PDB file of C-alpha atoms and ligand atoms in Angstrom:
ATOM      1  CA  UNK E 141      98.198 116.817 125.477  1.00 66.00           C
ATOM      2  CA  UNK E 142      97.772 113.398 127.086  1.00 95.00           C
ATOM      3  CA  UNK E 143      97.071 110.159 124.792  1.00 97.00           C
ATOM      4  CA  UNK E 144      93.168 110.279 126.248  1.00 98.00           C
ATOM      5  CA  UNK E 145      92.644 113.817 124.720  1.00 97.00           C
ATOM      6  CA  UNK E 146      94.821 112.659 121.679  1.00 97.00           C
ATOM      7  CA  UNK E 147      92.529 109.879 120.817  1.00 98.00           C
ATOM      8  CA  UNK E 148      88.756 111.854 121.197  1.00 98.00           C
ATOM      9  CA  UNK E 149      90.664 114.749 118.993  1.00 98.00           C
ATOM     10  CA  UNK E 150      91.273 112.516 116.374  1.00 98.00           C
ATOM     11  CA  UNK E 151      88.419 109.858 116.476  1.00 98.00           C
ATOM     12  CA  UNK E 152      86.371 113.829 116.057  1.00 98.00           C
ATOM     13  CA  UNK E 153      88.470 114.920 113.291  1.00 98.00           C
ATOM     14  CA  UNK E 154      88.177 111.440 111.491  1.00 98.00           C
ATOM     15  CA  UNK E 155      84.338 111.602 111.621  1.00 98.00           C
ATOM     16  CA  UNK E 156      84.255 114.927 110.399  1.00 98.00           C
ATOM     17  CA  UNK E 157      86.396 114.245 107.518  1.00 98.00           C
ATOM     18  CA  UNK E 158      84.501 111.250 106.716  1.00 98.00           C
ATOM     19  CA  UNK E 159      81.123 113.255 106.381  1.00 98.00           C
ATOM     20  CA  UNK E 160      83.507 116.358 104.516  1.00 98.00           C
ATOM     21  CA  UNK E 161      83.983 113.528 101.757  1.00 98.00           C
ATOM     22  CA  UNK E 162      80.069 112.841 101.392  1.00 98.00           C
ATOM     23  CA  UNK E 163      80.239 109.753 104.039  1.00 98.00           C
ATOM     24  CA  UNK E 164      78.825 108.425 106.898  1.00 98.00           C
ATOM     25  CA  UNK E 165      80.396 109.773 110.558  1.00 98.00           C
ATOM     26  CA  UNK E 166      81.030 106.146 111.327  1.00 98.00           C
ATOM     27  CA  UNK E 167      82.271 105.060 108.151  1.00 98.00           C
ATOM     28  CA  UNK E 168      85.885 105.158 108.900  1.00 98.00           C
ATOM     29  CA  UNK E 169      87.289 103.055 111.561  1.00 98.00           C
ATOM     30  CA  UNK E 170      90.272 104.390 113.719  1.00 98.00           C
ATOM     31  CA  UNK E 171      92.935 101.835 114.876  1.00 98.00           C
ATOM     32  CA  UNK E 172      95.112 103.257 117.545  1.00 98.00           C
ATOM     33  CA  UNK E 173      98.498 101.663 116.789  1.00 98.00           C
ATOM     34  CA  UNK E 174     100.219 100.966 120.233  1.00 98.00           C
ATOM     35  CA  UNK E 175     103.048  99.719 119.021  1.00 98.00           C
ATOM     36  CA  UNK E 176     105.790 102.105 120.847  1.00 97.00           C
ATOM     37  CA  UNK E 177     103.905 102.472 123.947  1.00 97.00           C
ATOM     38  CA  UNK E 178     103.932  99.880 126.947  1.00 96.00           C
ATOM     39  CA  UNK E 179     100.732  98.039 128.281  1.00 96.00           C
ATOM     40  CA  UNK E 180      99.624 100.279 130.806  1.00 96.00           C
ATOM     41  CA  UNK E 181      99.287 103.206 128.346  1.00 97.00           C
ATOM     42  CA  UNK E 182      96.626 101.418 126.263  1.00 98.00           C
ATOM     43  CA  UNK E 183      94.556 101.929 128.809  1.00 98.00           C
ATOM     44  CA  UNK E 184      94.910 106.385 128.140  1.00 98.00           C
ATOM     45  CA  UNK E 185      93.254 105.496 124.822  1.00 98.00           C
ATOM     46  CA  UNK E 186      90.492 103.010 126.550  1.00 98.00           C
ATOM     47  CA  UNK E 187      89.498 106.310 128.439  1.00 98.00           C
ATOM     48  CA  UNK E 188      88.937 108.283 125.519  1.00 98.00           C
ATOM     49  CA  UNK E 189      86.929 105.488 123.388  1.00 98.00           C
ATOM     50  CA  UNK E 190      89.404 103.515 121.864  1.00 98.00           C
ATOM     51  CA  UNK E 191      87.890 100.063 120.775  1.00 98.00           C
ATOM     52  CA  UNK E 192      90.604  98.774 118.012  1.00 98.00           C
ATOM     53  CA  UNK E 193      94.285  98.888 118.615  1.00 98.00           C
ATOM     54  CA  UNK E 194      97.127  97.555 115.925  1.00 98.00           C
ATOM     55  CA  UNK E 195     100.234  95.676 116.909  1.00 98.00           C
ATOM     56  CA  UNK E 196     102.892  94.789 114.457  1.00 98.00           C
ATOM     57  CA  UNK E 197     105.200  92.530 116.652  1.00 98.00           C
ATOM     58  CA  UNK E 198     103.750  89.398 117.809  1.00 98.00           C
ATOM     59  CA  UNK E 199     104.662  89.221 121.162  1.00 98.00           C
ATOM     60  CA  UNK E 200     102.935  92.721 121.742  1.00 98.00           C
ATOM     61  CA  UNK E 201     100.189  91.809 120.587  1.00 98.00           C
ATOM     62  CA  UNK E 202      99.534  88.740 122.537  1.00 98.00           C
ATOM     63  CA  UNK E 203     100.644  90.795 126.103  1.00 98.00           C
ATOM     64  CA  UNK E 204      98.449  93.584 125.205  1.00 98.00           C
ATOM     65  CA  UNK E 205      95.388  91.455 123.965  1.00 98.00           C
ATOM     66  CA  UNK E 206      95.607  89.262 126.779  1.00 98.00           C
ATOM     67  CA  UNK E 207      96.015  92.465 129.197  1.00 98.00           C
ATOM     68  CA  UNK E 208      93.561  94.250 127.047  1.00 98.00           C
ATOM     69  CA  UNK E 209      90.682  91.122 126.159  1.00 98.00           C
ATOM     70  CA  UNK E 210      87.698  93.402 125.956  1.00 98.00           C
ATOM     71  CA  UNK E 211      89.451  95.735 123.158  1.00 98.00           C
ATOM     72  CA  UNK E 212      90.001  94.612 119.228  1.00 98.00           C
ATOM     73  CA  UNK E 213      93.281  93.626 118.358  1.00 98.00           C
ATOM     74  CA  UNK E 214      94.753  93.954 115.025  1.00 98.00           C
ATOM     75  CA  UNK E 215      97.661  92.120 113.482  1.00 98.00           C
ATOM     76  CA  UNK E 216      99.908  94.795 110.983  1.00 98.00           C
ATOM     77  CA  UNK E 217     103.207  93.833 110.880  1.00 98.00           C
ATOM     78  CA  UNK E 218     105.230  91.620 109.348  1.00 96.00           C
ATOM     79  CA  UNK E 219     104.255  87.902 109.656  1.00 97.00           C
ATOM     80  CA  UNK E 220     106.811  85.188 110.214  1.00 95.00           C
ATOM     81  CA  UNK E 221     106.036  81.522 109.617  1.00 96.00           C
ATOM     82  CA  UNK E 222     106.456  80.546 113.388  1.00 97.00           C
ATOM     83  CA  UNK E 223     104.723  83.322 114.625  1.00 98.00           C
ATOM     84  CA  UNK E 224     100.897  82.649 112.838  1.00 98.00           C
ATOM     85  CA  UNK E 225      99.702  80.275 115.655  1.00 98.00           C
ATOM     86  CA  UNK E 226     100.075  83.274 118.390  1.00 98.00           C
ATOM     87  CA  UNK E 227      98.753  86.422 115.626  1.00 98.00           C
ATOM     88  CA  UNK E 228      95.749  83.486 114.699  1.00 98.00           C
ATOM     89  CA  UNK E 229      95.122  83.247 118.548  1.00 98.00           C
ATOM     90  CA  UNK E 230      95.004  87.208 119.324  1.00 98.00           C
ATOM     91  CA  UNK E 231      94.097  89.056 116.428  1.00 98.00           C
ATOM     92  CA  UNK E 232      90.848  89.977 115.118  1.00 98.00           C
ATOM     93  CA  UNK E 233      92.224  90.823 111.798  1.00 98.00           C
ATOM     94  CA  UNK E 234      95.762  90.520 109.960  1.00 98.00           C
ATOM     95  CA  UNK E 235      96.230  93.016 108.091  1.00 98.00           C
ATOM     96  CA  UNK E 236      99.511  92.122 106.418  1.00 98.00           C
ATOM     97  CA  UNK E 237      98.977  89.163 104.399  1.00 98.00           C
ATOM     98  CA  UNK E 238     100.945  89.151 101.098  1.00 98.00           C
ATOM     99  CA  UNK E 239     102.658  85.784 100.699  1.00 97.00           C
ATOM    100  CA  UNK E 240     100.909  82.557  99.338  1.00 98.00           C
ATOM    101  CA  UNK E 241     102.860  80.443 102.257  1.00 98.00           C
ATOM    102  CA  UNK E 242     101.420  82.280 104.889  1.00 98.00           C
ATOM    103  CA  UNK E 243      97.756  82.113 103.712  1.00 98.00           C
ATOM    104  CA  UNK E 244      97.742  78.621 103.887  1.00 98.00           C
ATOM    105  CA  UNK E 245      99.857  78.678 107.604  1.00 98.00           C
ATOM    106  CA  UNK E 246      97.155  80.731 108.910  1.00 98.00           C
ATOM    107  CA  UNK E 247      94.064  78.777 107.642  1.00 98.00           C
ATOM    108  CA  UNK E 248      95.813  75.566 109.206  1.00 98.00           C
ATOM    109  CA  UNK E 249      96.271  77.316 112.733  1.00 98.00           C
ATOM    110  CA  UNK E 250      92.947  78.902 112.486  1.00 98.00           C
ATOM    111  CA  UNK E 251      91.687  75.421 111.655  1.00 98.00           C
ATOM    112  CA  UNK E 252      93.313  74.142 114.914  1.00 98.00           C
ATOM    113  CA  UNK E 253      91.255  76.599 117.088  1.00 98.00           C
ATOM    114  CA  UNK E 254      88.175  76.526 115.025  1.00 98.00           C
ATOM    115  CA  UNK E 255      88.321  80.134 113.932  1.00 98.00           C
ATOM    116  CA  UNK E 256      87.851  81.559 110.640  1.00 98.00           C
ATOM    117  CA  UNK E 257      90.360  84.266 110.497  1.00 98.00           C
ATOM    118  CA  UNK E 258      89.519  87.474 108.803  1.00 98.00           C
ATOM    119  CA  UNK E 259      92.394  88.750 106.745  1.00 98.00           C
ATOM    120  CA  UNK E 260      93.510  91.811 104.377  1.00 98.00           C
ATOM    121  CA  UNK E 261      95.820  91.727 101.873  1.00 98.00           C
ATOM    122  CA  UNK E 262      98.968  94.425 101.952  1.00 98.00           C
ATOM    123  CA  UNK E 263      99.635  95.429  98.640  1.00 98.00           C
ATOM    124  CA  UNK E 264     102.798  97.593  97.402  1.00 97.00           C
ATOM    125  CA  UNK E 265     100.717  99.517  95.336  1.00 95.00           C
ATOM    126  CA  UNK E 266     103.914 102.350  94.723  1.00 89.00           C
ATOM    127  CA  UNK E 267     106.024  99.753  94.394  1.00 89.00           C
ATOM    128  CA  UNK E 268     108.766 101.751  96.676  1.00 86.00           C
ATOM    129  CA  UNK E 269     111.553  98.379  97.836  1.00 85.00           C
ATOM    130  CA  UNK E 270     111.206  99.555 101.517  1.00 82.00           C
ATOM    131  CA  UNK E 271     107.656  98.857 101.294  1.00 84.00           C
ATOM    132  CA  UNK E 272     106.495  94.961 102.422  1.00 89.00           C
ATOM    133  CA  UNK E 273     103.269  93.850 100.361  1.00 96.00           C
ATOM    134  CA  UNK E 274     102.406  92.174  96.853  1.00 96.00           C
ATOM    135  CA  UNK E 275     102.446  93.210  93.528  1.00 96.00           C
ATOM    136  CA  UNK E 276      98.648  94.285  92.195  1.00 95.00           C
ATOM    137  CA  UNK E 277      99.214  91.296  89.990  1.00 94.00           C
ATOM    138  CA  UNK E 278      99.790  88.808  92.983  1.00 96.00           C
ATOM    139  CA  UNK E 279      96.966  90.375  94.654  1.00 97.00           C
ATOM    140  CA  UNK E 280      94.444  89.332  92.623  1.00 97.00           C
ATOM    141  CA  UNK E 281      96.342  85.530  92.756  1.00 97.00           C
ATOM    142  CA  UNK E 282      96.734  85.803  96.547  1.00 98.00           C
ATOM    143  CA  UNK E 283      93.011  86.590  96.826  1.00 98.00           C
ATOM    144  CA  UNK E 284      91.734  83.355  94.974  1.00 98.00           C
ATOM    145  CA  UNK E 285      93.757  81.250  97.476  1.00 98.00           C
ATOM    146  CA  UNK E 286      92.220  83.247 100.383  1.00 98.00           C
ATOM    147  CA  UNK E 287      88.544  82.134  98.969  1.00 98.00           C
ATOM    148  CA  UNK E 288      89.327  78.875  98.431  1.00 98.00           C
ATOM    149  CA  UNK E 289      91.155  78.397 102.069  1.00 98.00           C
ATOM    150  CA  UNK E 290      87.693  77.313 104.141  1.00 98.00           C
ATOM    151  CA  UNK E 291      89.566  78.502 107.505  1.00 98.00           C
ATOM    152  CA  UNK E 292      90.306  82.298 106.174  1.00 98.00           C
ATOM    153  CA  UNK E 293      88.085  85.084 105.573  1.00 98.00           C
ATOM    154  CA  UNK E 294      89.046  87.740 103.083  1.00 98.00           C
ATOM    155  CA  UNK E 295      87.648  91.171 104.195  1.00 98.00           C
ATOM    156  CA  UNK E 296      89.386  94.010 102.074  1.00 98.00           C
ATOM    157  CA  UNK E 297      92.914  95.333 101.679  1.00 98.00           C
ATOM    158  CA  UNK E 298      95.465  97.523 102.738  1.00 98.00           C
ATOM    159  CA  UNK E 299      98.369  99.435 101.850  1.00 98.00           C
ATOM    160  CA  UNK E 300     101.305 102.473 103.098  1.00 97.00           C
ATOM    161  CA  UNK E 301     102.069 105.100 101.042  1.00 95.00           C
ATOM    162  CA  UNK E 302     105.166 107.088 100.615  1.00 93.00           C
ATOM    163  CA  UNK E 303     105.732 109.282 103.028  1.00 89.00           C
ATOM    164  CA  UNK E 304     105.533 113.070 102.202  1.00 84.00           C
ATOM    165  CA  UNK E 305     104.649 113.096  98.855  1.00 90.00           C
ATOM    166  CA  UNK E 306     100.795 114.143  98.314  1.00 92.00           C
ATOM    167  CA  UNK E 307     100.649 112.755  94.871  1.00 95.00           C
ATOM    168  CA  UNK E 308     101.887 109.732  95.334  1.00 95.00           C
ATOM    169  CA  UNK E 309      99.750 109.365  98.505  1.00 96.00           C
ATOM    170  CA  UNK E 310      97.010 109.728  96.208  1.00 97.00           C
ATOM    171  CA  UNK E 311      98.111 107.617  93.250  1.00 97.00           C
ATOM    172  CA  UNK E 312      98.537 105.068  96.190  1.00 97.00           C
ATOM    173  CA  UNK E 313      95.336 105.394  97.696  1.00 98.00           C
ATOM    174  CA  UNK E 314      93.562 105.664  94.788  1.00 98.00           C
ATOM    175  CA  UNK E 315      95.090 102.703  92.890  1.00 98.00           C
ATOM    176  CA  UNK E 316      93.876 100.207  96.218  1.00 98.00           C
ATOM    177  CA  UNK E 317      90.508 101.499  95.859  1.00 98.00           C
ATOM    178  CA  UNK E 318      90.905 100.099  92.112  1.00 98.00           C
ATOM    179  CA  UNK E 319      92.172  97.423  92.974  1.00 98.00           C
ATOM    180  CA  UNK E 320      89.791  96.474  95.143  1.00 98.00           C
ATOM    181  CA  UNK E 321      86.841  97.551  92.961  1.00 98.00           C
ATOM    182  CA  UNK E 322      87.906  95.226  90.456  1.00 98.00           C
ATOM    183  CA  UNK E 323      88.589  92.168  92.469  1.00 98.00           C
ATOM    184  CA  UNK E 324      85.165  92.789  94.201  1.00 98.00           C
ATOM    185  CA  UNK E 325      83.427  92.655  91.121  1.00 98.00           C
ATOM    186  CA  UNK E 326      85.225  89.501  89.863  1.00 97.00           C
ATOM    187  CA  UNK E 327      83.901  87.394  93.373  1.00 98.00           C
ATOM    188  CA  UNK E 328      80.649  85.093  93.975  1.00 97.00           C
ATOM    189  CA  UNK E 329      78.105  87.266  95.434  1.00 98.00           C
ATOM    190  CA  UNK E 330      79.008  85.836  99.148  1.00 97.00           C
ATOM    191  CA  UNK E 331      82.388  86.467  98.908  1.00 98.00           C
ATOM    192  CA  UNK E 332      82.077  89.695  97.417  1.00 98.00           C
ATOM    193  CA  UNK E 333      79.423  90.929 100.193  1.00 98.00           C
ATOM    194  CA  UNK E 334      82.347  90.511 103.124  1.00 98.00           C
ATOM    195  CA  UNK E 335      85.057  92.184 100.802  1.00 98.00           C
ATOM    196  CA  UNK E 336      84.516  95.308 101.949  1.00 98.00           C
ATOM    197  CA  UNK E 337      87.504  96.976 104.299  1.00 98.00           C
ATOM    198  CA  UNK E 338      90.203  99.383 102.719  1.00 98.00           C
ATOM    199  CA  UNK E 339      93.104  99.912 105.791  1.00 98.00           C
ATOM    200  CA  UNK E 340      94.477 103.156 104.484  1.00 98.00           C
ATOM    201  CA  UNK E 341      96.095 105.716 105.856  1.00 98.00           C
ATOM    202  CA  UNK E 342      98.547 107.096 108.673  1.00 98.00           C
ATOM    203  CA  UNK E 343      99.192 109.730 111.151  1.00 98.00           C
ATOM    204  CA  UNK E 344     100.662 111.977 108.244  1.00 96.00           C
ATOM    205  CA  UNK E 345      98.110 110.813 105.224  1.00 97.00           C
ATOM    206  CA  UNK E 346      95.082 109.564 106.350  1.00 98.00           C
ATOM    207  CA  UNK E 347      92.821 112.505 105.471  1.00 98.00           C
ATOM    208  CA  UNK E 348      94.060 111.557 102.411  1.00 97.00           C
ATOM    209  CA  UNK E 349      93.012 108.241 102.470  1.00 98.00           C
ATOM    210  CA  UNK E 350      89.541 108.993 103.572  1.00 98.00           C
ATOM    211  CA  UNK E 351      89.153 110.674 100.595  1.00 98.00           C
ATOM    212  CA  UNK E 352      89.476 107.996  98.744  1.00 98.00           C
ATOM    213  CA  UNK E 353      87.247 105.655 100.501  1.00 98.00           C
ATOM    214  CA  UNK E 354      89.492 104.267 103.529  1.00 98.00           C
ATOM    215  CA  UNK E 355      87.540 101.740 105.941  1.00 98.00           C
ATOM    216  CA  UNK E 356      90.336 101.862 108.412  1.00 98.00           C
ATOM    217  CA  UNK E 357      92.875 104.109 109.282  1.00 98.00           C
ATOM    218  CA  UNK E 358      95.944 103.294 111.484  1.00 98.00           C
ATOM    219  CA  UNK E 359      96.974 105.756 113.743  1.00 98.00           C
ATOM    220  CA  UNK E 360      99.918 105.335 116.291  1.00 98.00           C
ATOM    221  CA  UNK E 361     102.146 108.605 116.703  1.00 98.00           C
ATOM    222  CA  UNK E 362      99.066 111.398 116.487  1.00 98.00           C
ATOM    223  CA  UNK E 363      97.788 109.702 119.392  1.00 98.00           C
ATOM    224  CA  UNK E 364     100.779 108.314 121.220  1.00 98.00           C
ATOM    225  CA  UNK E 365     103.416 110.360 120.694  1.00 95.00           C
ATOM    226  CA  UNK E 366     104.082 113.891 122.340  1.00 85.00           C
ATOM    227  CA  UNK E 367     106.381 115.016 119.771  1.00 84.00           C
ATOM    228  CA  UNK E 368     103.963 114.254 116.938  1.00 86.00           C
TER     229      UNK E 368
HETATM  230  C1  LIG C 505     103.437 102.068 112.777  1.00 84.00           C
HETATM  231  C2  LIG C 505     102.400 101.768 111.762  1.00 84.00           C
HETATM  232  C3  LIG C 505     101.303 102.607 111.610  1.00 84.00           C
HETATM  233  C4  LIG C 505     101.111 103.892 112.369  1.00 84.00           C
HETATM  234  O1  LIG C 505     102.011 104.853 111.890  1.00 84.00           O
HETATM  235  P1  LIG C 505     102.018 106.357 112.435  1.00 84.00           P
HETATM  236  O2  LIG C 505     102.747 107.106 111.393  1.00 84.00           O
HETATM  237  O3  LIG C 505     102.688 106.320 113.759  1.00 84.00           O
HETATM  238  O4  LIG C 505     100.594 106.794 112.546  1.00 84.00           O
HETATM  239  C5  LIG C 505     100.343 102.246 110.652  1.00 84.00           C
HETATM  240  N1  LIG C 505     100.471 101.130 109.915  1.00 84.00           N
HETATM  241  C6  LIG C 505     101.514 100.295 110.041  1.00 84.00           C
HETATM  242  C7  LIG C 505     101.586  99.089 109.196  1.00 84.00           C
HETATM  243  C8  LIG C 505     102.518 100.587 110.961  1.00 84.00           C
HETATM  244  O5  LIG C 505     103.562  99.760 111.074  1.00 84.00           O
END
């Protein structure tokens, strides 16, 4: 199976899952996450449909977004301090927000470029060490700063779950969907109307995480990998 066929097979099975759990076909947005494969093999998934693509490393992103300008680039790894200015530049959406420090880097670079950049927050919702992301508690901090930063939007949240372990996948997914619930119903109407994106779920969990109302799903090794 090439990384063409990969793709339509799982943008289908993602669609039918979505309308399986009572929702729309087009209610779940697939992210193919290139982030083992070079350049040139972005262009496989192009083929088969592919619109959104996640990066976690900076420098990836900004070679593939500049080699790949008509596709939407996402931001999911780890940001650095140094590193906002090229992520702001590049990516459509961060999805890995979780640190006070960082909120406020990004709406100055965004600022610089006169963009207002759309961002998730990553929450540890198991609260596994390995696992990058805030507390629920900071969340809900983290997400007042984000509406009161004029230069950052704040669209939704995201999370990982533990791998291999169906009920904590669920607990997981589940307790973001909470989460997010609750914080939506605490915003101003505006603010509220734009918080609506849950980045859930993984080659290995994300019918899961459709269940349980994922926006987004972030797929990298079903599609890219052979061994998968
Ligand atoms: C690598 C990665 C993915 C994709 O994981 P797969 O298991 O390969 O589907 C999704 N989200 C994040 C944050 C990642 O780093």
């Amino acid at each position: 199976m090439g990384v063409t066929e990969n793709y339509q097979r799982i943008a289908a099975q993602v669609a039918a899952r979505a309308q399986e759990c009572g929702r729309e076909a087009d209610a779940v947005r697939l992210i193919a996450v290139s982030k083992t494969v070079e350049a040139p093999v972005v262009e496989l998934a192009v083929q088969g449909g592919a619109n959104d693509f996640g990066e976690n490393r900076p420098e990836c992103l900004v070679e593939k977004a500049q080699a790949y300008p008509d596709s939407t680039w996402h931001f999911i790894g780890n940001v650095q301090s140094r590193r906002v200015k090229d992520i702001v530049a590049h990516a459509s959406l961060i999805h890995s927000l979780y640190q006070e420090r960082h909120a406020r880097k990004i709406n100055d670079e965004a600022a610089k470029i006169g963009k207002v950049q759309d961002v998730l927050i990553e929450v540890n919702v198991s609260g596994e060490e390995s696992k990058g992301g805030c507390t629920l508690d900071q969340a809900q901090e983290l997400a007042q700063l984000c509406l009161e930063l004029p230069n950052v939007r704040l669209r939704g949240l995201m999370t990982m779950a533990p791998r291999a372990d169906e009920q904590a996948e669920r607990l997981t997914f589940s307790g973001l969907a909470e989460l997010h619930g609750k914080l939506k119903a605490a915003m101003e109407p505006a603010d509220a109307a734009v918080f609506d994106e849950l980045s859930m779920g993984m080659s290995e969990d994300w019918p899961v995480a459709v269940e349980y109302g994922a926006t987004m799903v972030r797929i990298g090794r079903a599609i890219f990998s052979d061994s998968f």
